[in-house]
PDB file of C-alpha atoms in Angstrom:
ATOM      1  CA  MET A1335       4.079  -7.290 -15.261  1.00 78.00           C
ATOM      2  CA  SER A1336       5.586 -10.557 -17.001  1.00 83.00           C
ATOM      3  CA  ARG A1337       3.815 -13.211 -18.476  1.00 85.00           C
ATOM      4  CA  GLN A1338       4.905 -15.183 -15.728  1.00 87.00           C
ATOM      5  CA  HIS A1339       3.040 -13.569 -13.294  1.00 86.00           C
ATOM      6  CA  LEU A1340       0.080 -12.766 -15.437  1.00 86.00           C
ATOM      7  CA  GLY A1341       0.083 -16.473 -15.257  1.00 88.00           C
ATOM      8  CA  GLU A1342       0.147 -17.081 -11.980  1.00 86.00           C
ATOM      9  CA  LEU A1343      -2.795 -14.183 -11.590  1.00 87.00           C
ATOM     10  CA  LEU A1344      -4.520 -16.086 -13.940  1.00 88.00           C
ATOM     11  CA  ASP A1345      -3.983 -19.721 -11.884  1.00 88.00           C
ATOM     12  CA  GLU A1346      -4.603 -18.218  -8.233  1.00 86.00           C
ATOM     13  CA  LEU A1347      -7.439 -15.773  -9.219  1.00 86.00           C
ATOM     14  CA  GLU A1348     -10.200 -17.935 -11.525  1.00 85.00           C
ATOM     15  CA  PRO A1349     -11.736 -20.081  -9.206  1.00 86.00           C
ATOM     16  CA  GLN A1350     -12.126 -17.147  -6.448  1.00 83.00           C
ATOM     17  CA  TRP A1351     -14.176 -15.043  -9.305  1.00 80.00           C
ATOM     18  CA  GLN A1352     -16.103 -18.108 -10.494  1.00 80.00           C
ATOM     19  CA  ALA A1353     -16.730 -18.932  -6.985  1.00 82.00           C
ATOM     20  CA  ARG A1354     -17.333 -15.157  -6.375  1.00 79.00           C
ATOM     21  CA  CYS A1355     -20.042 -15.089  -9.360  1.00 77.00           C
ATOM     22  CA  GLU A1356     -21.598 -18.388  -8.606  1.00 75.00           C
ATOM     23  CA  GLY A1357     -22.801 -16.683  -4.919  1.00 78.00           C
ATOM     24  CA  SER A1358     -23.750 -13.936  -6.052  1.00 75.00           C
ATOM     25  CA  ARG A1359     -26.141 -15.695  -8.374  1.00 72.00           C
ATOM     26  CA  HIS A1360     -26.714 -17.774  -5.908  1.00 69.00           C
ATOM     27  CA  ASN A1361     -28.132 -14.894  -2.943  1.00 76.00           C
ATOM     28  CA  ARG A1362     -29.958 -13.502  -6.655  1.00 74.00           C
ATOM     29  CA  ARG A1363     -31.857 -17.033  -7.145  1.00 72.00           C
ATOM     30  CA  GLY A1364     -32.653 -17.692  -3.360  1.00 77.00           C
ATOM     31  CA  GLY A1365     -31.691 -21.088  -3.609  1.00 75.00           C
ATOM     32  CA  ALA A1366     -29.484 -23.295  -6.044  1.00 75.00           C
ATOM     33  CA  ARG A1367     -29.496 -23.133  -9.814  1.00 72.00           C
ATOM     34  CA  ARG A1368     -32.669 -24.896 -11.821  1.00 72.00           C
ATOM     35  CA  ARG A1369     -30.729 -25.274 -15.102  1.00 68.00           C
ATOM     36  CA  GLN A1370     -27.386 -27.375 -15.730  1.00 70.00           C
ATOM     37  CA  ALA A1371     -23.715 -25.577 -15.747  1.00 67.00           C
ATOM     38  CA  GLY A1372     -23.224 -23.921 -18.894  1.00 64.00           C
ATOM     39  CA  ALA A1373     -26.779 -22.949 -19.441  1.00 63.00           C
ATOM     40  CA  GLY A1374     -28.358 -19.572 -20.129  1.00 64.00           C
ATOM     41  CA  PRO A1375     -26.823 -16.498 -21.545  1.00 64.00           C
ATOM     42  CA  LYS A1376     -23.215 -16.314 -22.631  1.00 66.00           C
ATOM     43  CA  TYR A1377     -20.123 -13.330 -21.511  1.00 67.00           C
ATOM     44  CA  GLU A1378     -18.740 -12.114 -23.410  1.00 71.00           C
ATOM     45  CA  LEU A1379     -15.138 -11.386 -22.483  1.00 78.00           C
ATOM     46  CA  ALA A1380     -13.748 -14.912 -21.094  1.00 82.00           C
ATOM     47  CA  PHE A1381     -11.955 -14.277 -17.280  1.00 84.00           C
ATOM     48  CA  GLN A1382      -8.387 -13.671 -18.890  1.00 87.00           C
ATOM     49  CA  ASP A1383      -9.998 -10.950 -20.894  1.00 87.00           C
ATOM     50  CA  ARG A1384     -11.397  -9.269 -17.822  1.00 89.00           C
ATOM     51  CA  LEU A1385      -8.560 -10.040 -16.307  1.00 89.00           C
ATOM     52  CA  VAL A1386      -6.325  -7.955 -18.471  1.00 90.00           C
ATOM     53  CA  VAL A1387      -9.278  -5.426 -18.959  1.00 90.00           C
ATOM     54  CA  THR A1388      -8.605  -4.738 -15.319  1.00 91.00           C
ATOM     55  CA  LEU A1389      -5.240  -4.513 -15.154  1.00 91.00           C
ATOM     56  CA  VAL A1390      -5.070  -2.096 -18.464  1.00 91.00           C
ATOM     57  CA  HIS A1391      -7.420   0.152 -16.133  1.00 91.00           C
ATOM     58  CA  LEU A1392      -5.827  -0.152 -13.181  1.00 90.00           C
ATOM     59  CA  ARG A1393      -2.108   0.891 -14.971  1.00 91.00           C
ATOM     60  CA  THR A1394      -3.248   3.208 -17.186  1.00 89.00           C
ATOM     61  CA  GLY A1395      -6.232   4.895 -16.590  1.00 85.00           C
ATOM     62  CA  LEU A1396      -8.263   4.435 -19.115  1.00 87.00           C
ATOM     63  CA  THR A1397     -11.720   5.482 -19.550  1.00 87.00           C
ATOM     64  CA  GLN A1398     -14.709   2.568 -19.893  1.00 87.00           C
ATOM     65  CA  GLU A1399     -15.762   3.738 -22.898  1.00 90.00           C
ATOM     66  CA  ALA A1400     -11.884   3.849 -24.158  1.00 90.00           C
ATOM     67  CA  LEU A1401     -11.307   0.570 -23.220  1.00 89.00           C
ATOM     68  CA  ALA A1402     -14.740  -0.765 -24.760  1.00 89.00           C
ATOM     69  CA  VAL A1403     -13.474   0.825 -28.337  1.00 89.00           C
ATOM     70  CA  ALA A1404     -10.872  -1.427 -27.939  1.00 86.00           C
ATOM     71  CA  TYR A1405     -12.300  -4.218 -27.545  1.00 84.00           C
ATOM     72  CA  GLY A1406     -15.359  -4.202 -29.088  1.00 85.00           C
ATOM     73  CA  VAL A1407     -18.103  -4.422 -26.488  1.00 85.00           C
ATOM     74  CA  GLY A1408     -20.039  -1.846 -24.756  1.00 86.00           C
ATOM     75  CA  SER A1409     -18.504  -0.300 -21.717  1.00 87.00           C
ATOM     76  CA  SER A1410     -20.995  -1.326 -19.427  1.00 87.00           C
ATOM     77  CA  THR A1411     -19.585  -4.884 -20.262  1.00 87.00           C
ATOM     78  CA  ILE A1412     -16.195  -3.188 -19.362  1.00 89.00           C
ATOM     79  CA  GLY A1413     -17.552  -1.804 -16.045  1.00 88.00           C
ATOM     80  CA  ARG A1414     -18.662  -5.045 -15.015  1.00 87.00           C
ATOM     81  CA  ALA A1415     -15.593  -6.328 -15.465  1.00 88.00           C
ATOM     82  CA  ILE A1416     -13.726  -4.517 -13.916  1.00 89.00           C
ATOM     83  CA  GLY A1417     -16.400  -4.653 -11.061  1.00 88.00           C
ATOM     84  CA  GLU A1418     -15.928  -8.327 -10.442  1.00 87.00           C
ATOM     85  CA  VAL A1419     -12.262  -8.265 -10.656  1.00 89.00           C
ATOM     86  CA  ARG A1420     -10.923  -5.869  -8.188  1.00 90.00           C
ATOM     87  CA  PRO A1421     -12.441  -6.849  -5.222  1.00 91.00           C
ATOM     88  CA  VAL A1422     -10.932 -10.312  -6.371  1.00 90.00           C
ATOM     89  CA  LEU A1423      -6.957  -8.478  -6.491  1.00 91.00           C
ATOM     90  CA  ALA A1424      -8.015  -5.997  -3.132  1.00 90.00           C
ATOM     91  CA  GLU A1425      -8.474  -9.265  -0.971  1.00 89.00           C
ATOM     92  CA  ARG A1426      -5.319 -10.965  -2.111  1.00 88.00           C
ATOM     93  CA  GLY A1427      -3.505  -9.137   0.712  1.00 87.00           C
ATOM     94  CA  PHE A1428       0.385  -8.564   0.234  1.00 90.00           C
ATOM     95  CA  ALA A1429       3.148 -11.135  -0.715  1.00 86.00           C
ATOM     96  CA  MET A1430       5.285 -12.127   2.201  1.00 86.00           C
ATOM     97  CA  PRO A1431       9.576 -12.455   0.985  1.00 83.00           C
ATOM     98  CA  GLY A1432      10.700 -15.616   1.026  1.00 77.00           C
ATOM     99  CA  ARG A1433       7.364 -17.707   1.424  1.00 78.00           C
ATOM    100  CA  PRO A1434       6.218 -17.544  -1.403  1.00 77.00           C
ATOM    101  CA  GLY A1435       1.801 -18.692  -0.997  1.00 78.00           C
ATOM    102  CA  VAL A1436       1.706 -16.525   2.085  1.00 81.00           C
ATOM    103  CA  ARG A1437       0.587 -13.613   2.123  1.00 87.00           C
ATOM    104  CA  LEU A1438      -0.070 -10.046   5.117  1.00 89.00           C
ATOM    105  CA  ARG A1439      -3.321  -8.431   5.121  1.00 89.00           C
ATOM    106  CA  THR A1440      -3.701  -6.763   8.171  1.00 89.00           C
ATOM    107  CA  LEU A1441      -1.388  -5.004  10.472  1.00 90.00           C
ATOM    108  CA  GLU A1442      -1.377  -7.923  13.154  1.00 90.00           C
ATOM    109  CA  ASP A1443      -0.282 -10.003  10.480  1.00 89.00           C
ATOM    110  CA  VAL A1444       2.850  -7.025   9.580  1.00 89.00           C
ATOM    111  CA  PHE A1445       3.938  -7.362  12.909  1.00 90.00           C
ATOM    112  CA  ALA A1446       4.468 -10.471  13.862  1.00 90.00           C
ATOM    113  CA  TYR A1447       5.814 -11.597  10.415  1.00 90.00           C
ATOM    114  CA  ALA A1448       8.383  -8.844  11.631  1.00 89.00           C
ATOM    115  CA  GLU A1449       8.862 -10.034  15.133  1.00 89.00           C
ATOM    116  CA  ALA A1450       9.181 -13.474  13.977  1.00 87.00           C
ATOM    117  CA  GLU A1451      11.667 -12.366  10.678  1.00 86.00           C
ATOM    118  CA  GLY A1452      13.745 -10.257  13.175  1.00 86.00           C
ATOM    119  CA  ILE A1453      12.869  -7.312  10.048  1.00 86.00           C
ATOM    120  CA  GLU A1454      12.831  -3.491  11.342  1.00 88.00           C
ATOM    121  CA  LEU A1455      10.179  -1.828   9.794  1.00 89.00           C
ATOM    122  CA  ARG A1456      10.279   1.736   7.713  1.00 90.00           C
ATOM    123  CA  LEU A1457       6.708   2.786   7.358  1.00 89.00           C
ATOM    124  CA  ASP A1458       5.217   6.050   6.023  1.00 88.00           C
ATOM    125  CA  GLY A1459       2.448   8.396   4.730  1.00 87.00           C
ATOM    126  CA  ALA A1460       1.183   9.204   1.121  1.00 87.00           C
ATOM    127  CA  GLU A1461      -1.682  11.320  -0.465  1.00 88.00           C
ATOM    128  CA  THR A1462      -3.911  10.768  -3.720  1.00 89.00           C
ATOM    129  CA  GLN A1463      -5.744  13.640  -5.170  1.00 88.00           C
ATOM    130  CA  VAL A1464      -9.525  12.206  -5.395  1.00 86.00           C
ATOM    131  CA  ARG A1465     -12.623  13.887  -6.630  1.00 85.00           C
ATOM    132  CA  ARG A1466     -14.191  16.977  -4.964  1.00 82.00           C
ATOM    133  CA  PRO A1467     -16.923  16.134  -2.535  1.00 78.00           C
ATOM    134  CA  LYS A1468     -20.187  18.125  -4.133  1.00 78.00           C
ATOM    135  CA  ALA A1469     -21.343  21.326  -1.949  1.00 77.00           C
ATOM    136  CA  GLY A1470     -23.407  20.825   1.242  1.00 76.00           C
ATOM    137  CA  ARG A1471     -22.223  17.490   1.787  1.00 76.00           C
ATOM    138  CA  PRO A1472     -21.633  16.620   5.654  1.00 75.00           C
ATOM    139  CA  GLY A1473     -17.938  15.810   6.101  1.00 73.00           C
ATOM    140  CA  ARG A1474     -16.280  17.657   2.434  1.00 76.00           C
ATOM    141  CA  ARG A1475     -13.695  19.628   3.704  1.00 81.00           C
ATOM    142  CA  ALA A1476     -12.094  16.268   6.022  1.00 80.00           C
ATOM    143  CA  PHE A1477     -10.240  15.589   2.446  1.00 81.00           C
ATOM    144  CA  VAL A1478      -8.743  18.903   2.341  1.00 82.00           C
ATOM    145  CA  SER A1479      -5.266  18.584   2.480  1.00 80.00           C
ATOM    146  CA  GLY A1480      -3.438  20.776   4.867  1.00 78.00           C
ATOM    147  CA  LYS A1481      -0.395  19.731   3.231  1.00 79.00           C
ATOM    148  CA  ARG A1482      -1.059  19.489  -0.488  1.00 75.00           C
ATOM    149  CA  LYS A1483      -4.032  22.297  -0.587  1.00 82.00           C
ATOM    150  CA  GLN A1484      -6.074  19.771  -2.767  1.00 83.00           C
ATOM    151  CA  ASN A1485      -8.681  17.223  -1.556  1.00 86.00           C
ATOM    152  CA  THR A1486      -6.576  13.580  -0.843  1.00 88.00           C
ATOM    153  CA  ILE A1487      -7.237  10.377   0.542  1.00 89.00           C
ATOM    154  CA  LYS A1488      -4.143   9.435   2.849  1.00 90.00           C
ATOM    155  CA  THR A1489      -2.617   6.093   2.942  1.00 90.00           C
ATOM    156  CA  THR A1490       0.173   4.481   5.406  1.00 90.00           C
ATOM    157  CA  THR A1491       3.029   2.049   3.188  1.00 90.00           C
ATOM    158  CA  PHE A1492       5.145  -0.740   5.216  1.00 91.00           C
ATOM    159  CA  SER A1493       8.313  -1.838   3.612  1.00 90.00           C
ATOM    160  CA  ASP A1494      11.267  -3.804   4.943  1.00 87.00           C
ATOM    161  CA  HIS A1495      15.084  -2.362   4.646  1.00 86.00           C
ATOM    162  CA  GLN A1496      15.239  -3.508   1.233  1.00 84.00           C
ATOM    163  CA  GLY A1497      12.062  -1.302   0.305  1.00 84.00           C
ATOM    164  CA  ARG A1498       9.559  -4.623  -0.287  1.00 87.00           C
ATOM    165  CA  MET A1499       6.205  -4.083   0.313  1.00 89.00           C
ATOM    166  CA  LEU A1500       4.863  -5.536   3.167  1.00 89.00           C
ATOM    167  CA  PHE A1501       1.338  -3.349   3.884  1.00 89.00           C
ATOM    168  CA  SER A1502      -0.241  -0.499   1.989  1.00 89.00           C
ATOM    169  CA  GLY A1503      -3.673   0.653   3.334  1.00 84.00           C
ATOM    170  CA  ILE A1504      -5.056   2.687   6.324  1.00 85.00           C
ATOM    171  CA  GLU A1505      -6.906   4.440   3.889  1.00 87.00           C
ATOM    172  CA  ARG A1506      -7.740   7.752   5.830  1.00 88.00           C
ATOM    173  CA  PRO A1507      -9.239  11.274   4.477  1.00 87.00           C
ATOM    174  CA  GLY A1508      -5.853  13.573   3.502  1.00 83.00           C
ATOM    175  CA  ARG A1509      -7.140  16.181   6.587  1.00 86.00           C
ATOM    176  CA  MET A1510      -5.645  13.490   8.910  1.00 86.00           C
ATOM    177  CA  HIS A1511      -2.523  13.604  10.254  1.00 87.00           C
ATOM    178  CA  ASP A1512       0.174  10.557   9.214  1.00 84.00           C
ATOM    179  CA  GLN A1513       0.395   9.869  13.222  1.00 87.00           C
ATOM    180  CA  THR A1514      -3.570   9.919  13.403  1.00 89.00           C
ATOM    181  CA  CYS A1515      -3.774   7.798  11.046  1.00 87.00           C
ATOM    182  CA  VAL A1516      -2.220   4.424  12.002  1.00 87.00           C
ATOM    183  CA  ARG A1517      -2.501   5.245  15.603  1.00 89.00           C
ATOM    184  CA  THR A1518      -6.606   4.802  14.650  1.00 88.00           C
ATOM    185  CA  GLU A1519      -5.707   1.237  12.900  1.00 87.00           C
ATOM    186  CA  GLY A1520      -3.960   0.327  16.675  1.00 86.00           C
ATOM    187  CA  ILE A1521      -0.301   0.825  16.251  1.00 88.00           C
ATOM    188  CA  ALA A1522       0.583   1.558  18.882  1.00 88.00           C
ATOM    189  CA  GLU A1523      -1.911  -1.883  21.161  1.00 90.00           C
ATOM    190  CA  GLN A1524       0.905  -3.436  17.867  1.00 89.00           C
ATOM    191  CA  PHE A1525       4.077  -1.897  19.297  1.00 90.00           C
ATOM    192  CA  ARG A1526       3.077  -3.055  22.974  1.00 90.00           C
ATOM    193  CA  ARG A1527       1.893  -6.756  22.372  1.00 90.00           C
ATOM    194  CA  ARG A1528       5.693  -7.040  20.099  1.00 90.00           C
ATOM    195  CA  PRO A1529       8.260  -5.062  22.100  1.00 89.00           C
ATOM    196  CA  THR A1530      10.657  -6.424  20.167  1.00 90.00           C
ATOM    197  CA  VAL A1531       9.348  -5.164  16.682  1.00 89.00           C
ATOM    198  CA  LYS A1532      10.903  -1.676  15.931  1.00 90.00           C
ATOM    199  CA  ALA A1533      10.326   1.239  13.129  1.00 89.00           C
ATOM    200  CA  LYS A1534      11.917   3.348  11.102  1.00 89.00           C
ATOM    201  CA  VAL A1535       9.767   6.930  10.994  1.00 88.00           C
ATOM    202  CA  ASP A1536      10.019  10.359   9.526  1.00 86.00           C
ATOM    203  CA  SER A1537       9.090  13.267  12.011  1.00 83.00           C
ATOM    204  CA  GLY A1538       5.436  12.981  11.436  1.00 83.00           C
ATOM    205  CA  TYR A1539       5.376  10.299  13.616  1.00 86.00           C
ATOM    206  CA  GLN A1540       7.241  11.938  16.637  1.00 85.00           C
ATOM    207  CA  GLY A1541       4.896  10.895  19.045  1.00 86.00           C
ATOM    208  CA  LEU A1542       5.208   6.996  18.373  1.00 86.00           C
ATOM    209  CA  ALA A1543       8.897   7.903  18.840  1.00 86.00           C
ATOM    210  CA  ASN A1544       8.480   9.604  22.004  1.00 86.00           C
ATOM    211  CA  GLU A1545       5.908   6.980  23.334  1.00 86.00           C
ATOM    212  CA  PHE A1546       7.723   3.730  22.149  1.00 87.00           C
ATOM    213  CA  PRO A1547      11.738   5.751  22.520  1.00 87.00           C
ATOM    214  CA  GLY A1548      13.122   1.886  22.216  1.00 85.00           C
ATOM    215  CA  GLN A1549      10.868   0.722  19.285  1.00 88.00           C
ATOM    216  CA  VAL A1550      10.320   3.529  16.900  1.00 86.00           C
ATOM    217  CA  THR A1551      13.079   6.029  15.689  1.00 85.00           C
ATOM    218  CA  ALA A1552      12.313   9.355  14.923  1.00 84.00           C
ATOM    219  CA  PRO A1553      14.775  12.329  12.812  1.00 85.00           C
ATOM    220  CA  PRO A1554      16.570  14.175  15.952  1.00 83.00           C
ATOM    221  CA  LYS A1555      15.492  16.816  16.999  1.00 84.00           C
ATOM    222  CA  LYS A1556      17.058  20.463  15.297  1.00 83.00           C
ATOM    223  CA  PRO A1557      19.192  22.248  18.331  1.00 83.00           C
ATOM    224  CA  LYS A1558      18.644  25.739  19.319  1.00 83.00           C
ATOM    225  CA  ASP A1559      19.606  28.566  17.159  1.00 81.00           C
ATOM    226  CA  GLU A1560      22.760  29.239  19.848  1.00 81.00           C
ATOM    227  CA  ALA A1561      24.147  25.625  19.882  1.00 80.00           C
ATOM    228  CA  CYS A1562      27.580  25.243  18.940  1.00 83.00           C
ATOM    229  CA  ASP A1563      29.152  24.557  15.350  1.00 81.00           C
ATOM    230  CA  GLY A1564      29.438  21.212  16.996  1.00 81.00           C
ATOM    231  CA  ASP A1565      26.466  20.314  17.911  1.00 80.00           C
ATOM    232  CA  LYS A1566      24.445  21.391  14.780  1.00 81.00           C
ATOM    233  CA  ARG A1567      27.156  18.979  12.620  1.00 86.00           C
ATOM    234  CA  ALA A1568      26.104  16.181  14.758  1.00 85.00           C
ATOM    235  CA  TRP A1569      22.474  16.754  13.973  1.00 82.00           C
ATOM    236  CA  ARG A1570      23.077  16.974  10.026  1.00 86.00           C
ATOM    237  CA  GLU A1571      24.748  13.844  10.123  1.00 86.00           C
ATOM    238  CA  ALA A1572      22.076  12.080  12.265  1.00 83.00           C
ATOM    239  CA  ARG A1573      19.501  13.079  10.833  1.00 83.00           C
ATOM    240  CA  ARG A1574      21.654  12.525   7.000  1.00 86.00           C
ATOM    241  CA  ARG A1575      21.891   8.421   8.451  1.00 86.00           C
ATOM    242  CA  GLN A1576      18.526   8.243   9.358  1.00 81.00           C
ATOM    243  CA  SER A1577      17.287   9.730   6.236  1.00 82.00           C
ATOM    244  CA  SER A1578      19.213   7.223   4.346  1.00 84.00           C
ATOM    245  CA  ALA A1579      17.923   3.853   6.753  1.00 83.00           C
ATOM    246  CA  ARG A1580      14.482   5.402   6.004  1.00 83.00           C
ATOM    247  CA  ILE A1581      14.559   5.952   1.965  1.00 86.00           C
ATOM    248  CA  CYS A1582      13.705   2.832   0.695  1.00 86.00           C
ATOM    249  CA  VAL A1583       9.921   3.283   2.053  1.00 87.00           C
ATOM    250  CA  GLU A1584       9.650   6.896   0.030  1.00 88.00           C
ATOM    251  CA  HIS A1585      11.261   4.622  -3.016  1.00 88.00           C
ATOM    252  CA  THR A1586       8.752   2.067  -2.269  1.00 88.00           C
ATOM    253  CA  ASN A1587       5.612   4.678  -2.133  1.00 88.00           C
ATOM    254  CA  ALA A1588       7.103   5.935  -5.961  1.00 90.00           C
ATOM    255  CA  GLU A1589       6.072   2.799  -7.159  1.00 89.00           C
ATOM    256  CA  LEU A1590       2.501   2.787  -6.434  1.00 89.00           C
ATOM    257  CA  ARG A1591       2.806   6.411  -8.330  1.00 89.00           C
ATOM    258  CA  GLN A1592       3.750   4.416 -11.424  1.00 90.00           C
ATOM    259  CA  TRP A1593       0.045   3.520 -11.733  1.00 91.00           C
ATOM    260  CA  ALA A1594      -1.980   6.942 -12.812  1.00 90.00           C
ATOM    261  CA  PRO A1595      -4.840   5.880 -10.241  1.00 90.00           C
ATOM    262  CA  MET A1596      -2.282   6.642  -7.683  1.00 89.00           C
ATOM    263  CA  ARG A1597      -0.905  10.470  -8.774  1.00 88.00           C
ATOM    264  CA  ARG A1598      -4.695  11.178  -9.306  1.00 89.00           C
ATOM    265  CA  PHE A1599      -7.627   9.002  -8.339  1.00 88.00           C
ATOM    266  CA  THR A1600     -10.905  10.013 -10.866  1.00 87.00           C
ATOM    267  CA  GLY A1601     -13.213   7.107  -9.639  1.00 84.00           C
ATOM    268  CA  ARG A1602     -15.322   7.580  -7.083  1.00 85.00           C
ATOM    269  CA  ARG A1603     -14.116   7.534  -3.788  1.00 84.00           C
ATOM    270  CA  GLU A1604     -16.203   4.900  -2.711  1.00 86.00           C
ATOM    271  CA  THR A1605     -13.687   2.315  -4.570  1.00 89.00           C
ATOM    272  CA  TYR A1606     -10.144   3.982  -3.838  1.00 91.00           C
ATOM    273  CA  PRO A1607      -9.768   1.366  -0.489  1.00 91.00           C
ATOM    274  CA  GLN A1608     -10.320  -1.391  -3.205  1.00 91.00           C
ATOM    275  CA  THR A1609      -8.346   0.209  -6.032  1.00 92.00           C
ATOM    276  CA  GLN A1610      -5.261   0.998  -3.208  1.00 91.00           C
ATOM    277  CA  ARG A1611      -4.862  -2.176  -2.331  1.00 92.00           C
ATOM    278  CA  ALA A1612      -5.205  -4.319  -5.319  1.00 92.00           C
ATOM    279  CA  ILE A1613      -2.422  -2.014  -7.018  1.00 92.00           C
ATOM    280  CA  ALA A1614      -0.179  -2.666  -3.550  1.00 91.00           C
ATOM    281  CA  GLY A1615      -0.831  -6.264  -3.895  1.00 90.00           C
ATOM    282  CA  LEU A1616       0.169  -6.483  -7.235  1.00 91.00           C
ATOM    283  CA  ILE A1617       3.610  -4.655  -6.490  1.00 90.00           C
ATOM    284  CA  SER A1618       4.018  -6.888  -3.678  1.00 89.00           C
ATOM    285  CA  ASP A1619       4.223  -9.794  -5.892  1.00 87.00           C
ATOM    286  CA  ARG A1620       6.883  -8.066  -7.865  1.00 88.00           C
ATOM    287  CA  THR A1621       9.504  -6.784  -4.591  1.00 86.00           C
ATOM    288  CA  ALA A1622       9.094  -9.441  -2.960  1.00 84.00           C
ATOM    289  CA  ARG A1623      11.087 -11.475  -5.709  1.00 83.00           C
ATOM    290  CA  ARG A1624      14.247  -9.243  -4.894  1.00 78.00           C
ATOM    291  CA  PRO A1625      16.931 -10.826  -3.514  1.00 73.00           C
ATOM    292  CA  THR A1626      17.889 -10.521  -0.050  1.00 70.00           C
ATOM    293  CA  ARG A1627      21.060  -8.413   0.321  1.00 67.00           C
ATOM    294  CA  PRO A1628      22.904  -8.210   3.517  1.00 59.00           C
ATOM    295  CA  GLY A1629      22.708  -5.125   5.633  1.00 57.00           C
ATOM    296  CA  HIS A1630      25.324  -2.462   5.351  1.00 54.00           C
ATOM    297  CA  SER A1631      26.157  -0.967   8.721  1.00 52.00           C
ATOM    298  CA  THR A1632      25.303   2.998   9.271  1.00 52.00           C
ATOM    299  CA  GLU A1633      27.437   3.064  12.921  1.00 54.00           C
ATOM    300  CA  LEU A1634      30.298   5.932  12.688  1.00 53.00           C
ATOM    301  CA  MET A1635      33.393   3.788  13.080  1.00 53.00           C
ATOM    302  CA  LEU A1636      37.242   4.841  13.986  1.00 52.00           C
ATOM    303  CA  ALA A1637      39.062   4.798  10.882  1.00 53.00           C
ATOM    304  CA  ARG A1638      42.622   4.340  12.737  1.00 57.00           C
ATOM    305  CA  ASP A1639      43.374   2.954  15.985  1.00 56.00           C
ATOM    306  CA  VAL A1640      44.167   6.029  18.435  1.00 49.00           C
ATOM    307  CA  THR A1641      44.782   4.415  21.589  1.00 54.00           C
ATOM    308  CA  ARG A1642      47.899   3.155  20.356  1.00 52.00           C
TER     309      ARG A1642
END
């Protein structure tokens, strides 16, 4: 993270953090404060230190005990700091490329932005290993992924044609299918409401491609074994082009994996959505600054005019 990005976060989040803390105090008191501002016990860590501690925890996955030793405070102080700053980071939303100060927070925002800017979306699912629920708890098998054979939580990432993150979330248990995850979030309704929005997906979303053939593009179906060699070569080339067009969202998911909690989440599963959204929002800040490159056509073109 650059110094400029850290400074922008401090200016943006400190007023929100103070308002959030004052709101919680107001609820505990049951009314307005009775002492002057500044009275009472002081924070051991200023907001700047609290933000840095939270960022280090999100990036490296260091335990609260290790961070407490590094800052010379108690582990409860570190836990309280992370518990206060992480929700503020998660509520920021996702940066909009070319629109400083405007954030995307819902799936509806993403589709509205794609329709207004004429952007073809890319979406893909990703799984993060989480702690196994205790034996006997209801819904324990819901987190067992059929693909990874581990306890996971599945998220869905949306990006544009340059891999700039537009949205990442829709947290569901790992046993749920990729397509079911986005359908339960209402993606089919968004495609119906905005018929000009298009998307490229992998074979896991074949049902969406069948339902919206003019909007969702999935890899072509493999020809049968008795098909001619020409059909098989055409299928391989079409599949390669489609994969090349949507590989950018795979790179976006790879950026999430650079943060330790997204490789293997060791905290409570209840805090995973907050952690994931906080990290994804920080990544979107960086990707939104990438300059827009002109798109290249993937259409097959004749090397020479054969009609003459």
